[in-house]
Coordinates of C-alpha atoms in Angstrom, one line a residue:
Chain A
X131 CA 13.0 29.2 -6.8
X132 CA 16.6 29.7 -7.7
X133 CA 17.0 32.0 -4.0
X134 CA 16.7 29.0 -2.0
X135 CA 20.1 27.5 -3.7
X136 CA 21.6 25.5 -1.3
X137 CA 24.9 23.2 -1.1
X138 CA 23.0 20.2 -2.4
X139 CA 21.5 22.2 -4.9
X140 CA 22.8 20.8 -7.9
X141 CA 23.6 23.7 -9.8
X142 CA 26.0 24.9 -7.2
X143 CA 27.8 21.9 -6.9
X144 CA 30.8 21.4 -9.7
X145 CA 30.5 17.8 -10.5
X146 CA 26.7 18.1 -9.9
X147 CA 26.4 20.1 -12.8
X148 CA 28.4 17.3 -15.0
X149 CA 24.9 15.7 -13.7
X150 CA 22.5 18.0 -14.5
X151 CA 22.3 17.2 -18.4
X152 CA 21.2 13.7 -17.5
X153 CA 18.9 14.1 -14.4
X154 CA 17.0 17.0 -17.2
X155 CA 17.0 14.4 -19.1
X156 CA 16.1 11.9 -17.1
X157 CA 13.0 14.2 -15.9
X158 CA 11.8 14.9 -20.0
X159 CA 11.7 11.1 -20.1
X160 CA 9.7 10.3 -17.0
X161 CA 7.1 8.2 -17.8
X162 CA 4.6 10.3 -16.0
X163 CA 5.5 13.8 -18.2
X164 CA 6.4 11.9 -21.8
X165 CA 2.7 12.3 -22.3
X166 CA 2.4 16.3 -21.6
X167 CA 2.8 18.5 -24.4
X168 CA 6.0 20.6 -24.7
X169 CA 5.0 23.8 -23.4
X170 CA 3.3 22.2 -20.1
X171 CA 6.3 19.7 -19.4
X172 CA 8.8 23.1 -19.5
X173 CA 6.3 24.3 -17.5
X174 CA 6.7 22.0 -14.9
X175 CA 10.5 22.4 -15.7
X176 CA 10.5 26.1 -14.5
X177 CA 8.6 25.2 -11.6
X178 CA 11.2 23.1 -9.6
X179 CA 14.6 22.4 -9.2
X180 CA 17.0 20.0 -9.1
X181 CA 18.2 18.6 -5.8
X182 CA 20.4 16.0 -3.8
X183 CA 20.0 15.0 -0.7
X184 CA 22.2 12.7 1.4
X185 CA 21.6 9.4 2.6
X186 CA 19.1 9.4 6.3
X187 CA 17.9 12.9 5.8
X188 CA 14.6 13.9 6.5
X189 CA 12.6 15.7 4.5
X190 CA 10.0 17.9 6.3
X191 CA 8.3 20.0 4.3
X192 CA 6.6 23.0 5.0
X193 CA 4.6 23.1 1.9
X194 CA 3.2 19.8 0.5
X195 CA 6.2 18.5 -2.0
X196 CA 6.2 16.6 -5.0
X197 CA 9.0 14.9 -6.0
X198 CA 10.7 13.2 -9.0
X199 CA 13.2 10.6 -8.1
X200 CA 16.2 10.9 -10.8
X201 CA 18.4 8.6 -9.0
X202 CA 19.1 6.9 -5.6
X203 CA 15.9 6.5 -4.0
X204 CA 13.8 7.9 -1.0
X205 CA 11.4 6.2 1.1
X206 CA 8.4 6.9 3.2
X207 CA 8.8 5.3 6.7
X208 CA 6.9 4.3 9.7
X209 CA 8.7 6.4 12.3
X210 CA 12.3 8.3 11.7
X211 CA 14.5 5.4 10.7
X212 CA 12.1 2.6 11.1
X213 CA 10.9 0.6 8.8
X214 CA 11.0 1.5 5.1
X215 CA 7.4 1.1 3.6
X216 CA 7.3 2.5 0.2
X217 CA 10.1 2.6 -1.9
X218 CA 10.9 5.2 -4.5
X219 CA 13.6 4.1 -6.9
X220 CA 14.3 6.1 -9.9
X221 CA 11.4 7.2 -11.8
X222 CA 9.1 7.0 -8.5
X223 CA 7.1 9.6 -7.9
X224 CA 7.0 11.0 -4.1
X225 CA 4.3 12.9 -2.6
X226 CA 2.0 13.1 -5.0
X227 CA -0.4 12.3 -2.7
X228 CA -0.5 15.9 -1.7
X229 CA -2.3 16.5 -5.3
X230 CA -5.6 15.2 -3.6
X231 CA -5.3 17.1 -0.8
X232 CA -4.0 14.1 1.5
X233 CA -1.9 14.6 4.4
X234 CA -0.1 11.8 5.0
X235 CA 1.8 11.1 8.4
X236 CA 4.8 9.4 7.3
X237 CA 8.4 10.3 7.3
X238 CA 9.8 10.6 4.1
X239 CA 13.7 9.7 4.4
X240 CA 16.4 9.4 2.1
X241 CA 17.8 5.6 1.6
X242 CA 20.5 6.0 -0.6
X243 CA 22.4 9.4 -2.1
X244 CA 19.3 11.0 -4.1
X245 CA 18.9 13.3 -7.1
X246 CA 15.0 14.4 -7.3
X247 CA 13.5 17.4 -9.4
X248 CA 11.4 18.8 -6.9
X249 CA 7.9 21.5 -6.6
X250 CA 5.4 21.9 -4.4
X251 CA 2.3 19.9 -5.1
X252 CA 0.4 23.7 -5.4
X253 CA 2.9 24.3 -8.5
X254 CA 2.7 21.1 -10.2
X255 CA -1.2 21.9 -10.5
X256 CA -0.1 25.0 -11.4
X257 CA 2.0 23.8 -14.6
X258 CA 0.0 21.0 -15.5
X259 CA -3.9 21.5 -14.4
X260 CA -5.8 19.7 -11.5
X261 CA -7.1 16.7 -13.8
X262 CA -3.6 15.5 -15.3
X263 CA -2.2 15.7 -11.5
X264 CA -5.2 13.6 -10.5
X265 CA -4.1 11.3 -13.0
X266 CA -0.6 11.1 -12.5
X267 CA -1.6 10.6 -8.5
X268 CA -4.2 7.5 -9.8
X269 CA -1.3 5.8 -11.7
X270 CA 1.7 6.7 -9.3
X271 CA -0.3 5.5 -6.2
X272 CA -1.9 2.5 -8.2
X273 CA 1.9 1.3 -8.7
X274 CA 3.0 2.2 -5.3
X275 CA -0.2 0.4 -3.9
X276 CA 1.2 -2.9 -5.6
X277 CA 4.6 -2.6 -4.4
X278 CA 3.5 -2.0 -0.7
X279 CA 0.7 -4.8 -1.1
X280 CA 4.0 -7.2 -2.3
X281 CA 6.1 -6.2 1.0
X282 CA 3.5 -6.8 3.1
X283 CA 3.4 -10.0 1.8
X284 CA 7.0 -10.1 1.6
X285 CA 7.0 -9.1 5.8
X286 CA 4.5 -11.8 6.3
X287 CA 5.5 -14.9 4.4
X288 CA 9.1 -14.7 4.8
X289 CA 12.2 -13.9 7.3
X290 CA 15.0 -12.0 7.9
X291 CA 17.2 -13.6 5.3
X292 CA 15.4 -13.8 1.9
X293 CA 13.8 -10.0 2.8
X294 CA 17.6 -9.0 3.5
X295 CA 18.8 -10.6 0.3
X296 CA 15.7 -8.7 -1.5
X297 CA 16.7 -5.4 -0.2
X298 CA 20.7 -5.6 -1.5
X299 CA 19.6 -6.3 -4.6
X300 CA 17.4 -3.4 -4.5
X301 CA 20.4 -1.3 -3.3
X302 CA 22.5 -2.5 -5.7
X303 CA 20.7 -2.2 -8.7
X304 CA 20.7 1.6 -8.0
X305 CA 24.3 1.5 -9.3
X306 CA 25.0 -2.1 -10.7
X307 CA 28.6 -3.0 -10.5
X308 CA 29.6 -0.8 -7.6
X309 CA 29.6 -2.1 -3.5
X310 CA 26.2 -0.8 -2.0
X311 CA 27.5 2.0 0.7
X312 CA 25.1 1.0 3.7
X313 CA 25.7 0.1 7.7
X314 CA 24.2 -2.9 8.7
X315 CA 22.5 -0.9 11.1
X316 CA 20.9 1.2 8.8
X317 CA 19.8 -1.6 6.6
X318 CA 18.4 -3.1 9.9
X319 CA 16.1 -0.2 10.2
X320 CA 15.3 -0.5 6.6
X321 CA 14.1 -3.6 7.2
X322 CA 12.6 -2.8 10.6
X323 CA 14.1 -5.5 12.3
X324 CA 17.3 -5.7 15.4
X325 CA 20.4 -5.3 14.0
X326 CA 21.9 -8.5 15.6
X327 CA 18.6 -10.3 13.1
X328 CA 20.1 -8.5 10.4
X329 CA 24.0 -10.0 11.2
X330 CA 22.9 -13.7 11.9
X331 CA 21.1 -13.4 8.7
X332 CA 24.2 -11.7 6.6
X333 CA 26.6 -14.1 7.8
X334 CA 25.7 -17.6 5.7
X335 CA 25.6 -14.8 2.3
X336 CA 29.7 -13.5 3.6
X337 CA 30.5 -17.4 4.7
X338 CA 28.7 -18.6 0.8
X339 CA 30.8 -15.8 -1.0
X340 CA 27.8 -14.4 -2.2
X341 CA 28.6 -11.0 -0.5
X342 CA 31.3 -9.3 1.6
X343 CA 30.7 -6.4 3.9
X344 CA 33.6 -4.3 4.6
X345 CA 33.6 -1.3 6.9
X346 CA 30.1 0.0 5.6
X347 CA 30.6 -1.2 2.2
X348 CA 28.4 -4.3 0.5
X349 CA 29.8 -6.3 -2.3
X350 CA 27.6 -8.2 -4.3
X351 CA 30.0 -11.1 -5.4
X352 CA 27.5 -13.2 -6.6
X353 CA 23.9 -11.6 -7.2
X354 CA 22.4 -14.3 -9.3
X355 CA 23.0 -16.5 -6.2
X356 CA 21.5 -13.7 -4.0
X357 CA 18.4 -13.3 -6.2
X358 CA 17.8 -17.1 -5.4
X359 CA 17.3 -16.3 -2.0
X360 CA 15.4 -13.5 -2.7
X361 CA 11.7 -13.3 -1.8
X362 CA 9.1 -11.5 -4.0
X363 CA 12.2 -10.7 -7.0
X364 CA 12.3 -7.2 -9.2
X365 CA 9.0 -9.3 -10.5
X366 CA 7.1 -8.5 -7.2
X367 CA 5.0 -11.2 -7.9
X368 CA 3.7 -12.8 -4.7
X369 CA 4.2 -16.3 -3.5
X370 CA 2.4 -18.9 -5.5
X371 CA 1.5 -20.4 -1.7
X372 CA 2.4 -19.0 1.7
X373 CA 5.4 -20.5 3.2
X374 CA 5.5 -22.0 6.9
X375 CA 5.2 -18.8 9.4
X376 CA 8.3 -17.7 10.7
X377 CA 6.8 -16.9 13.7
Chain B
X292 CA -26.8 -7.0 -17.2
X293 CA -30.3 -8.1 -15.8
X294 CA -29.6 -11.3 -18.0
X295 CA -26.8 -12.3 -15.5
X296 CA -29.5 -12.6 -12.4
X297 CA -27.7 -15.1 -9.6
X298 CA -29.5 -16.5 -6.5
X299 CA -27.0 -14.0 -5.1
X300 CA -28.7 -11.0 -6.9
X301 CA -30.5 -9.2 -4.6
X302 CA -33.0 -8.1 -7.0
X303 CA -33.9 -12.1 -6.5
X304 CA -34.2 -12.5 -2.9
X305 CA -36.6 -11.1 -1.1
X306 CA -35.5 -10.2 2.5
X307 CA -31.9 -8.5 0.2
X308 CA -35.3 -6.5 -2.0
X309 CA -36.3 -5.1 1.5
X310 CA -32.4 -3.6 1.6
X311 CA -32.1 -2.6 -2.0
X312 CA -33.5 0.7 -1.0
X313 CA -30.9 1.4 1.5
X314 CA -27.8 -0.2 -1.1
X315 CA -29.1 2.2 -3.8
X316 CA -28.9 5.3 -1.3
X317 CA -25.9 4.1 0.4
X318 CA -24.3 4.3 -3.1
X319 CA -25.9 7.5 -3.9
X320 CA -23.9 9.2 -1.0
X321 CA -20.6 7.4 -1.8
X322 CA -17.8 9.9 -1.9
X323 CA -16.7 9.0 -5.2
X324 CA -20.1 9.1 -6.7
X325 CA -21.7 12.4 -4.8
X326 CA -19.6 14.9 -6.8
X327 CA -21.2 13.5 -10.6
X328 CA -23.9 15.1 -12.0
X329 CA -27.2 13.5 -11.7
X330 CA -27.5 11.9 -15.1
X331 CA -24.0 10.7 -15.2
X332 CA -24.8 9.1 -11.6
X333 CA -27.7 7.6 -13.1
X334 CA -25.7 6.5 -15.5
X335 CA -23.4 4.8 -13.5
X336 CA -26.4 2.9 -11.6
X337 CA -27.8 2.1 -15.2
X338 CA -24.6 0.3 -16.3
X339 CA -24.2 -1.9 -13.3
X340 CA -26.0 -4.5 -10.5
X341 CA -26.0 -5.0 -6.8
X342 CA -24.7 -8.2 -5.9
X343 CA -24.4 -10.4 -2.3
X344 CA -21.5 -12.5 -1.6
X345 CA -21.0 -15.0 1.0
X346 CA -17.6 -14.5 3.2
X347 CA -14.7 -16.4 1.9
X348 CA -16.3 -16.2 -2.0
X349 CA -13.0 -15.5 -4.6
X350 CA -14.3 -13.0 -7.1
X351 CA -12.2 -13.4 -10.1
X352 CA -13.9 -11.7 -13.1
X353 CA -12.9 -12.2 -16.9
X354 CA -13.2 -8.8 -17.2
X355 CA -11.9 -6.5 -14.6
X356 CA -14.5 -5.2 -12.2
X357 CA -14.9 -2.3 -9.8
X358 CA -17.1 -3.0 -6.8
X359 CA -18.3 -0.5 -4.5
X360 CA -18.8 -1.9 -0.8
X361 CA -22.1 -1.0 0.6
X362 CA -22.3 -3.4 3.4
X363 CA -19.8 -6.3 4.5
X364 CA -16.0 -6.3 3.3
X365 CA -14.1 -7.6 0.7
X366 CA -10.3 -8.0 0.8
X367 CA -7.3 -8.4 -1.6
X368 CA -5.7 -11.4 -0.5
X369 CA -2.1 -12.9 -1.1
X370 CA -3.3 -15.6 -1.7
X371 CA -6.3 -17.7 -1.6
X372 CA -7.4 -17.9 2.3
X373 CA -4.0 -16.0 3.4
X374 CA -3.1 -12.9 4.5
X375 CA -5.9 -10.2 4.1
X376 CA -3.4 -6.9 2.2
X377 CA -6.0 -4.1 1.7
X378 CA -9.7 -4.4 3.5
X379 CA -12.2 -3.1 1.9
X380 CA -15.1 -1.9 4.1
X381 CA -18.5 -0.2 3.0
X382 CA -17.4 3.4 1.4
X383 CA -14.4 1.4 -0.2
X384 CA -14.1 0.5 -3.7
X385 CA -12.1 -2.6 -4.9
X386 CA -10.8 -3.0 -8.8
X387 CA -10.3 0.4 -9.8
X388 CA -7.0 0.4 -10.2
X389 CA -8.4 -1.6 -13.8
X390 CA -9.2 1.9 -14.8
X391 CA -5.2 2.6 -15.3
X392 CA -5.1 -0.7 -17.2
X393 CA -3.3 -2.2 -14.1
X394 CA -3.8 -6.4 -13.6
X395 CA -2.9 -6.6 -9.6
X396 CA -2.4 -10.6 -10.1
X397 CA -4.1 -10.3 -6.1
X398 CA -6.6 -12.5 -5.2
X399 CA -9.9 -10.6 -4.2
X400 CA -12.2 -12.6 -1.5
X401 CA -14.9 -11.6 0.8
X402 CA -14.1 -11.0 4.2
X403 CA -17.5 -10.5 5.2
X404 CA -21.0 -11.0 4.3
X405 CA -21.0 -8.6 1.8
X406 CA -23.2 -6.2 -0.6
X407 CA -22.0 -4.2 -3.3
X408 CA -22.7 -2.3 -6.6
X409 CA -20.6 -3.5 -9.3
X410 CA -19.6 -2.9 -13.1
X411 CA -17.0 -3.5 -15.4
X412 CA -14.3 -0.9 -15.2
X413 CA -15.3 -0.6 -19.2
X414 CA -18.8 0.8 -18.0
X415 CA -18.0 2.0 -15.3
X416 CA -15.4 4.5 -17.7
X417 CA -18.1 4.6 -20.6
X418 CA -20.8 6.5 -17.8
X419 CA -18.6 9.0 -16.2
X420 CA -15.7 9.3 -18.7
X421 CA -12.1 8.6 -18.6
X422 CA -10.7 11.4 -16.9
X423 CA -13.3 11.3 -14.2
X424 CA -12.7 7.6 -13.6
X425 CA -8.7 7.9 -13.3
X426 CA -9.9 11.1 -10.6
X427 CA -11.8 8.0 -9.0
X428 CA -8.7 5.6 -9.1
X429 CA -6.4 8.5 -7.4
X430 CA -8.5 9.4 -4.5
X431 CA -9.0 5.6 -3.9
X432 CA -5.4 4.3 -4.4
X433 CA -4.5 7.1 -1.9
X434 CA -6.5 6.2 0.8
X435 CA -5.8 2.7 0.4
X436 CA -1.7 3.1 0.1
X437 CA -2.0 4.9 3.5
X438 CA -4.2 1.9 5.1
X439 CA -1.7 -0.5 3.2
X440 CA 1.3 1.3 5.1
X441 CA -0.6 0.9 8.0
X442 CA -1.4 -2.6 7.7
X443 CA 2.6 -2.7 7.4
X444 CA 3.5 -1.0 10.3
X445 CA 1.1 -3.0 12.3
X446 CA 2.7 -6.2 10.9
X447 CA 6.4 -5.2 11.6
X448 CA 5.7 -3.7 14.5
X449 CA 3.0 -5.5 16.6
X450 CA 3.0 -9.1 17.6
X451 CA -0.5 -11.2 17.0
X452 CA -1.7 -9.8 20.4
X453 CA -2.3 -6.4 19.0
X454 CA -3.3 -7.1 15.7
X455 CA -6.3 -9.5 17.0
X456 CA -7.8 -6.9 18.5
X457 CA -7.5 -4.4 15.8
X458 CA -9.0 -7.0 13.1
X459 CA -11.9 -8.0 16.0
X460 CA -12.8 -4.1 16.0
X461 CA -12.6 -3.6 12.8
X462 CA -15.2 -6.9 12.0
X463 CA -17.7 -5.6 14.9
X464 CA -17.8 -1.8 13.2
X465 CA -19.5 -3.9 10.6
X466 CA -22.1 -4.5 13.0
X467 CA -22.0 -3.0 15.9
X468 CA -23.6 -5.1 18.8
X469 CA -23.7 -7.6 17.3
X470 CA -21.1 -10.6 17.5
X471 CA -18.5 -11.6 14.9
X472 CA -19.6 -14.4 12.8
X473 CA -16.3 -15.8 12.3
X474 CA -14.0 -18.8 13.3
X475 CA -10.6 -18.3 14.7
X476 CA -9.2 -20.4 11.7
X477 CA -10.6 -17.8 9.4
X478 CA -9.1 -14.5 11.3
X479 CA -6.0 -16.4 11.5
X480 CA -6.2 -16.3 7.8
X481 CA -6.9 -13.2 7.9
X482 CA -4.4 -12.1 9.7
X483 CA -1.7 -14.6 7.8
X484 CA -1.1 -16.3 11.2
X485 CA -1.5 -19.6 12.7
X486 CA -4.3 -20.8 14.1
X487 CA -2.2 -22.0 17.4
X488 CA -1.0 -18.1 17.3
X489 CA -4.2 -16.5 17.2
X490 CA -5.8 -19.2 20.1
X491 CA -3.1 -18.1 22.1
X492 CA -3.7 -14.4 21.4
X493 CA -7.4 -14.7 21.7
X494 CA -7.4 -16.8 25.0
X495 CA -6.6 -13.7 27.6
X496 CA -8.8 -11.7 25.7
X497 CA -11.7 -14.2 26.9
X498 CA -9.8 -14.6 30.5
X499 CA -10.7 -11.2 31.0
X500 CA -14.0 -10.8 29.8
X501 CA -13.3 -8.6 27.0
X502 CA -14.5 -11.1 24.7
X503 CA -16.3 -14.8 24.5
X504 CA -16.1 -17.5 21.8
X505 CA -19.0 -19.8 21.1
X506 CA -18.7 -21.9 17.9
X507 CA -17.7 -19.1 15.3
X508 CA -19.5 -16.2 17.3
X509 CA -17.4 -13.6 18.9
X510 CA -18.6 -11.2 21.3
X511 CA -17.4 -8.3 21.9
X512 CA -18.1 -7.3 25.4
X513 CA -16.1 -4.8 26.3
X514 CA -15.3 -3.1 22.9
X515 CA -13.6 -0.2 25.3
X516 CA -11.2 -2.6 26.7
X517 CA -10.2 -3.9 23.1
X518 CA -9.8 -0.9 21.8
X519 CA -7.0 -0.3 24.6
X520 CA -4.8 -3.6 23.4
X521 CA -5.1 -2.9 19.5
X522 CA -2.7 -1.7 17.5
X523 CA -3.0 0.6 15.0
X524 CA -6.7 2.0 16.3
X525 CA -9.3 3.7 13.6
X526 CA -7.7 6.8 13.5
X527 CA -4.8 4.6 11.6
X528 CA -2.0 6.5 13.4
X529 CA 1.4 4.9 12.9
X530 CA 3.2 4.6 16.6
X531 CA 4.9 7.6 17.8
X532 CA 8.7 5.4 18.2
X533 CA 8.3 1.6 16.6
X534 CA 7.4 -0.9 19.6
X535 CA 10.2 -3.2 20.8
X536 CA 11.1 -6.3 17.7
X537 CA 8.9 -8.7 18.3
X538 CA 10.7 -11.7 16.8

């Protein structure tokens, strides 16, 4: 597929292909290929390619897509910049869906700056057989079904603020250390709720020092005292009891 | 397992003998099960029991289960008697994800009045084989991710108004013309709502005639009507552009 290069193809891109050694390597270690044998995994190597794709775009595929999250993440959503519903951090596994023939309605959008190894669904079956994409699909959805079950819970039980405080840590564990590079107004829609929700909530975490935003840029000043506030933590264990509706 | 027979067992209660018949075929044409060959179905039958639960029963097994709905619904639950997160009506199968070797930590609790076919995941892996029962676990966790993400949308983007009616339609397809045996504190639970919230929601719906409450019956009496006000309608469509914020 090396034809359809394009500027956020990483091997056309300078300090991309600084990159490239560790997103390979990132892919060989991906918990859903360690267990292939050598010949299929360079299989599914020759298949794909290496991509970035910036923060907000919208990935509409013509041909069902499978794709390998190396770093950043994507997300499916409920509408074009609504309301994140899955999550794919690094070593998520998006679309695989496709594998069992499943169409499935949602948007998938990039959250934050992304490096995937994508193929088309038809290709991964290709390189690896229909019964070891049927079982990467069980135990990629069966992990994917858990973490939507948890925000459900998450949307449910709790409001604006501990669900906020959830996501930056989310954001910022993508690249620990650094400010998470996000609008309020696109972590709003993250969240699916107003942006003016999302400010009222942030302010207490600026006025605490726990966090200071700054032109589009979140610093996590304190994120031991942000993962108190937290709901459902990196543990994505649900609540031992509901707490009081927030409606 | 005949050694395990429960009043519950319908292999013990006569009018649930008359239906055995109709369990045994309904699980003969599941979608998971059609595609085996006949001795590995038979198999499958051999290895397990049909079983009645009463609505609001907590199933939790010392060793992890997989339960095929026939009649009724079961539901993973955030917690006990809150917040119904995946629905499971007849055609769905509930513990499989036990076949990746994946502990949900969910509580599982019938919704309604139900009948299943049940077997340890062990068995249920011992009669058709590994490989065929991770082929299960992906076709299942897909379909229930999607009605997961649906469940979120509806809960982002819908106030209780919406959702009522959705969850009302969704009982009565269990039984069509027939009313909904079920009291407003329950479908608040349900629904992980207040009871107050869901008496106010369900109030207009009787104004207009579209439904009547008589100690823990609910009629539907104009399920057209209903259909109209629900959110998120059988065809499990997320809205085109996300409703107005509803908090």
């Amino acid at each position: 597929m090396s034809e359809t290069i394009l500027p956020t193809d990483l091997s056309m891109n300078p300090p991309a292909m600084r990159d490239r050694g560790a997103a390979a390597q990132a892919l060989e270690d991906h918990v859903l290929l360690t267990e292939l044998a050598d010949e299929v995994r360079a299989s599914v190597l020759a298949r794909g390619r290496f991509r970035r794709y910036a923060p907000g775009a919208v990935l509409s595929d013509e041909e069902a897509m499978v794709r390998f999250v190396l770093k950043g993440a994507l997300g499916t959503f409920a509408a074009v910049d609504f309301l994140c519903l899955t999550y794919f951090g690094p070593g998520a596994v998006a679309g695989l869906e496709a594998v069992g023939g499943e169409s499935r309605g949602r948007v998938l959008q990039v959250v934050a700056d992304a490096e995937v190894f994508e193929l088309t669904a038809r290709a991964l079956i290709g390189a690896v057989g229909r019964r070891e994409a049927e079982r990467m699909l069980g135990l990629s959805a069966t992990k994917r079904l858990a973490e939507t079950e948890t925000e459900l819970t998450c949307l449910a039980t709790y409001g604006i603020g501990p669900r906020l405080a959830r996501w930056l840590l989310r954001l910022y564990a993508l690249n620990p250390g650094h400010p998470v590079i996000m609008s309020q107004e696109r972590l709003a829609q993250l969240l699916g709720a107003q942006r003016t929700s999302v400010n009222a909530a942030a302010h207490p975490l600026q006025e605490q020092g726990i966090v200071r935003y700054s032109r589009g840029r979140i610093s996590l000043l304190d994120p031991g005292r942000l993962a108190a506030l937290a709901c459902c933590p990196p543990e994505n264990h649900a609540p031992e009891r509901p707490a009081p509706e927030r409606r």
